[in-house]
XYZ file of C-alpha atoms in Angstrom:
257
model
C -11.099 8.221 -13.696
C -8.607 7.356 -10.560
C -5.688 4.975 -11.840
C -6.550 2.479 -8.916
C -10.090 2.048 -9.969
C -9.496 1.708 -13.817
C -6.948 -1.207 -12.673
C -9.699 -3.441 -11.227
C -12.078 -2.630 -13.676
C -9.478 -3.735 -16.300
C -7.979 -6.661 -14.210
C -9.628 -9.018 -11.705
C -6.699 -11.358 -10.770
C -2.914 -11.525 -10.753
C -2.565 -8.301 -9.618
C 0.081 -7.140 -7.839
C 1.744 -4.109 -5.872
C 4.459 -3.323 -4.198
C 5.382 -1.113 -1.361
C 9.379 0.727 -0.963
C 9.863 3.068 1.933
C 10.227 6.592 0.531
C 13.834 7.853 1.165
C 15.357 4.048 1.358
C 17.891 2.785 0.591
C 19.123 6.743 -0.473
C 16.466 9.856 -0.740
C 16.874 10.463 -4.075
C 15.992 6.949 -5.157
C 12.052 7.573 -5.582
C 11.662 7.947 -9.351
C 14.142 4.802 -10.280
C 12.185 2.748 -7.866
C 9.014 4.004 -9.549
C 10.601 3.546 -13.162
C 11.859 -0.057 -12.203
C 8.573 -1.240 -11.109
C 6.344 0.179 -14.106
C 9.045 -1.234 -16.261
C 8.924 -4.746 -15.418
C 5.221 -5.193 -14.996
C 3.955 -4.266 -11.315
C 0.558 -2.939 -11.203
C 0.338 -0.645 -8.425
C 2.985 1.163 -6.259
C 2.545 2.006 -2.626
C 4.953 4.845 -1.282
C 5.788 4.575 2.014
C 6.137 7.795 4.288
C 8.700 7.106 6.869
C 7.533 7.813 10.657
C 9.976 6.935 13.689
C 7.075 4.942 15.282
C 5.671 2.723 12.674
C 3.552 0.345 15.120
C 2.321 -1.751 12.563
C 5.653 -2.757 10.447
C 7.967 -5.662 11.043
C 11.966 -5.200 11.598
C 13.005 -4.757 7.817
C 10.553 -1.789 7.173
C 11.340 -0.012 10.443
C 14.374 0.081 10.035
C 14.300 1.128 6.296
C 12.404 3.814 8.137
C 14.472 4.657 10.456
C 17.398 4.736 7.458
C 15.138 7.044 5.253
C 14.608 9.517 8.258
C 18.409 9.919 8.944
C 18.829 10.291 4.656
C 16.467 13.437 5.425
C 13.430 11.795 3.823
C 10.169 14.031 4.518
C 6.564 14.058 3.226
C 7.787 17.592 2.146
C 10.723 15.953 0.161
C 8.941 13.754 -1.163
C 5.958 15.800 -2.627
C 8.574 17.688 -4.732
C 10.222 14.576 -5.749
C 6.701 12.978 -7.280
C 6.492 16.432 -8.669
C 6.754 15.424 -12.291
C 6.285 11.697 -12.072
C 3.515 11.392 -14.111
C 5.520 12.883 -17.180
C 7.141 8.996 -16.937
C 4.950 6.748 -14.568
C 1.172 5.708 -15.337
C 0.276 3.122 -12.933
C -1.537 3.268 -9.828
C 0.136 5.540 -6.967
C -0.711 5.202 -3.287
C 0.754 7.073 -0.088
C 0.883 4.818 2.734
C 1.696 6.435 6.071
C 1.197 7.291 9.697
C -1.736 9.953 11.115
C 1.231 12.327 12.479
C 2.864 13.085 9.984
C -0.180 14.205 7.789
C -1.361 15.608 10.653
C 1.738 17.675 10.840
C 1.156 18.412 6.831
C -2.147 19.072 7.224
C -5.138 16.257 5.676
C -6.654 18.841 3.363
C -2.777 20.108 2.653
C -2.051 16.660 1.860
C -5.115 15.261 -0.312
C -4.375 18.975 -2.082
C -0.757 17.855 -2.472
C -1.890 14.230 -3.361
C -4.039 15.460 -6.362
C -1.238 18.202 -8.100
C 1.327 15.251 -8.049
C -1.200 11.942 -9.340
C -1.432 10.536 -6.278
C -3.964 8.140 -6.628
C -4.935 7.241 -2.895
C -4.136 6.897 0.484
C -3.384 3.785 3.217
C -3.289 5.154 6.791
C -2.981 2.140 9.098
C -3.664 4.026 12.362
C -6.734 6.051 11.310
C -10.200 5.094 13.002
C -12.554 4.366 10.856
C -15.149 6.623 12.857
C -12.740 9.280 12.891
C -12.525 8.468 8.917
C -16.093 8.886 8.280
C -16.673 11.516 10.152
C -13.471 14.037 9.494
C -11.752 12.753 6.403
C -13.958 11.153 4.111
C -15.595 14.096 2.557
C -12.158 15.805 2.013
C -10.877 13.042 0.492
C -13.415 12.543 -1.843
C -13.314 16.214 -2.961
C -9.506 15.518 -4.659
C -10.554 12.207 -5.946
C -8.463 9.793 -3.654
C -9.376 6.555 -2.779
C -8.805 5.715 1.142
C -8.040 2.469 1.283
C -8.807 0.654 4.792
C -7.564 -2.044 6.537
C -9.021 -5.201 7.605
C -7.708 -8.179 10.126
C -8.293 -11.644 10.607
C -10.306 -10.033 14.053
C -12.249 -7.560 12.491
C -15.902 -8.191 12.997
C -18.083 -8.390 9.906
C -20.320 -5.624 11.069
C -17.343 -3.436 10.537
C -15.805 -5.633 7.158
C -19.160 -4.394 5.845
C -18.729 -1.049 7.100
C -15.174 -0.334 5.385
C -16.637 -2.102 2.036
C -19.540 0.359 2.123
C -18.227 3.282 2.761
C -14.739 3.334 0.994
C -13.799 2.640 -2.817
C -10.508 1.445 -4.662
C -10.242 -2.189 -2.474
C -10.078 -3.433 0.578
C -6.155 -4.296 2.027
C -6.817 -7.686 3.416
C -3.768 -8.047 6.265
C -3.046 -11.611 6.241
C -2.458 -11.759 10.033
C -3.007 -9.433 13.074
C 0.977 -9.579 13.566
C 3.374 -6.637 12.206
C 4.441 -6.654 8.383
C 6.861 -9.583 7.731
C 7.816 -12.139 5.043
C 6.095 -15.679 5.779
C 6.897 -19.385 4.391
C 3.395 -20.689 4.237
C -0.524 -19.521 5.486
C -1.617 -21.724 8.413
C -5.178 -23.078 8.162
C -6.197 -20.196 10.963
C -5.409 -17.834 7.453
C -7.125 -20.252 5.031
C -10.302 -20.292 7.008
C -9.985 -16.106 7.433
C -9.683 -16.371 3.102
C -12.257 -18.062 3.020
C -14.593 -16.352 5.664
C -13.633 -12.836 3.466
C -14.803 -14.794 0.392
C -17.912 -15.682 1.194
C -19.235 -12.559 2.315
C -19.007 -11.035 -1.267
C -18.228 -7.802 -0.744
C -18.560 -5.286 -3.534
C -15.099 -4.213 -3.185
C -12.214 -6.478 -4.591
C -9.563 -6.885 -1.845
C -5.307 -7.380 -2.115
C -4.015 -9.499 0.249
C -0.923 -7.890 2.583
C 1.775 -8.661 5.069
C 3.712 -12.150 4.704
C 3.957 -12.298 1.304
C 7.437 -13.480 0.042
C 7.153 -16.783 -2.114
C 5.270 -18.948 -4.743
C 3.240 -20.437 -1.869
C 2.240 -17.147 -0.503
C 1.366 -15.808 -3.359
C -0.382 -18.564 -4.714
C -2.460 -18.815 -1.594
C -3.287 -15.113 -1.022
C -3.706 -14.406 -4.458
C -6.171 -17.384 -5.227
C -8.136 -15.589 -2.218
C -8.087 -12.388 -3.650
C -7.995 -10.033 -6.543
C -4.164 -9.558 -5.724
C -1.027 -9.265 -3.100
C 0.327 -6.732 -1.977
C 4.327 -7.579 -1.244
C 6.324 -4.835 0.953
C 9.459 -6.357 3.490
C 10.164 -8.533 0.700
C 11.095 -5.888 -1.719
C 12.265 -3.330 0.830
C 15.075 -5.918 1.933
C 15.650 -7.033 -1.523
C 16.389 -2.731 -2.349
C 18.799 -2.604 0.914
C 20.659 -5.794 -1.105
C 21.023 -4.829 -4.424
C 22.928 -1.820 -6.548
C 20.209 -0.969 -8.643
C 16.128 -0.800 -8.273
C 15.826 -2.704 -11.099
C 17.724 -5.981 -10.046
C 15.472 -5.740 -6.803
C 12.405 -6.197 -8.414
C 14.168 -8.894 -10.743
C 14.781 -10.887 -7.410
C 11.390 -10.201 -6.146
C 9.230 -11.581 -9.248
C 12.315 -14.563 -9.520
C 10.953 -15.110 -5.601
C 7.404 -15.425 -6.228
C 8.012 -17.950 -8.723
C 9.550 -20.363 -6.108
């Protein structure tokens, strides 16, 4: 069965994953990232592939990005380096990335790739959902990956519906239409989008995204939600800190304050 949906058939609340940037804060720092977050209780780990236009990130991830490119981070690179990751790490994997560069790989190269290493699933912020159903889907499917799709406080509910229909694993519920950044507090503009997303009980369970960074952000989103999903956070907490370890020390030491 895929990792990510034996997670929420096990758990239904509290859960929570974290995003890095592959090839940040040094490109050989993939596995000890991996090892720190399965180690100290995260449920799910998103990978991030770095892309020198990432239109949807805030200032801390693009330039972790931008850092990770010049380290010589590529989706090549980092293939081999997930190589033999499941020897050590069992929870939940996800690639989250750009259309070019898997372009550039190839999609059936990649899902291929995806399935020898244990990739789990995919997030791909910039890929149409039409263009989804009608090129990708089928080949995703075929090496058991989950493609996980995004949805806004503007998407319509025609299309909410849509996504929950026709994909598996969750839903990534963006907290806001702005880029990824840490937040103090939701406004009641992102309580009444909770809530909206609540009562149209969808048959996918959903992780809430982008803003995440404290106990009242967390509280919030993840009362709303099966989970959070926290990502500038950690990646400016790794850019601080000697070891992976000690960053996600300060990151769950964060979420209870």
């Amino acid at each position: 069965m895929n990792r990510i949906t034996q997670l929420f058939e096990t758990r239904d609340a509290n859960i929570l994953s974290v995003y890095f940037t592959a090839g940040y804060p040094a490109s050989d720092r993939t596995q000890a990232i991996l090892e720190a977050l399965q180690d100290q209780g995260i449920d799910m780990a998103e990978i991030g592939i770095p892309f020198s236009d990432p239109m949807a990130d805030g200032p801390v991830i693009q330039q972790a990005a931008t850092q990770a490119l010049r380290n010589g981070m590529s989706l090549r690179l980092l293939f081999e380096q997930l190589k033999d990751v499941r020897r050590t790490i069992h929870i939940p994997l996800i690639l989250m990335g750009y259309l070019n560069p898997v372009m550039q790989y190839g999609f059936e190269a990649f899902c291929r790739s995806c399935e020898a290493v244990g990739v789990d699933g995919m997030i791909i912020p910039d890929l149409p959902f039409a263009d989804y159903m009608a090129e990708y889907k089928d080949t995703a499917t075929r090496y058991g990956l989950k493609v996980i799709m995004l949805i806004t406080p503007e998407t319509s509910d025609e299309r909410i519906r849509l996504i929950d229909e026709h994909t598996g694993g969750f839903i990534y519920m963006v907290s806001s239409a702005a880029t990824t950044g840490a937040q103090q507090s939701f406004d009641d503009a992102k309580q009444a989008y909770f809530q909206r997303i609540n009562a149209m009980n969808l048959k996918n369970p959903r992780l809430v995204g982008f803003g995440i960074s404290n106990k009242a952000t967390y509280d919030v989103a993840a009362g709303n939600a099966s989970g959070v999903i926290i990502g500038s956070k950690f990646v400016q907490l790794l850019g601080e800190t000697a070891l992976p370890a000690e960053a996600v020390g300060k990151l769950l030491k964060a979420l209870q304050q």
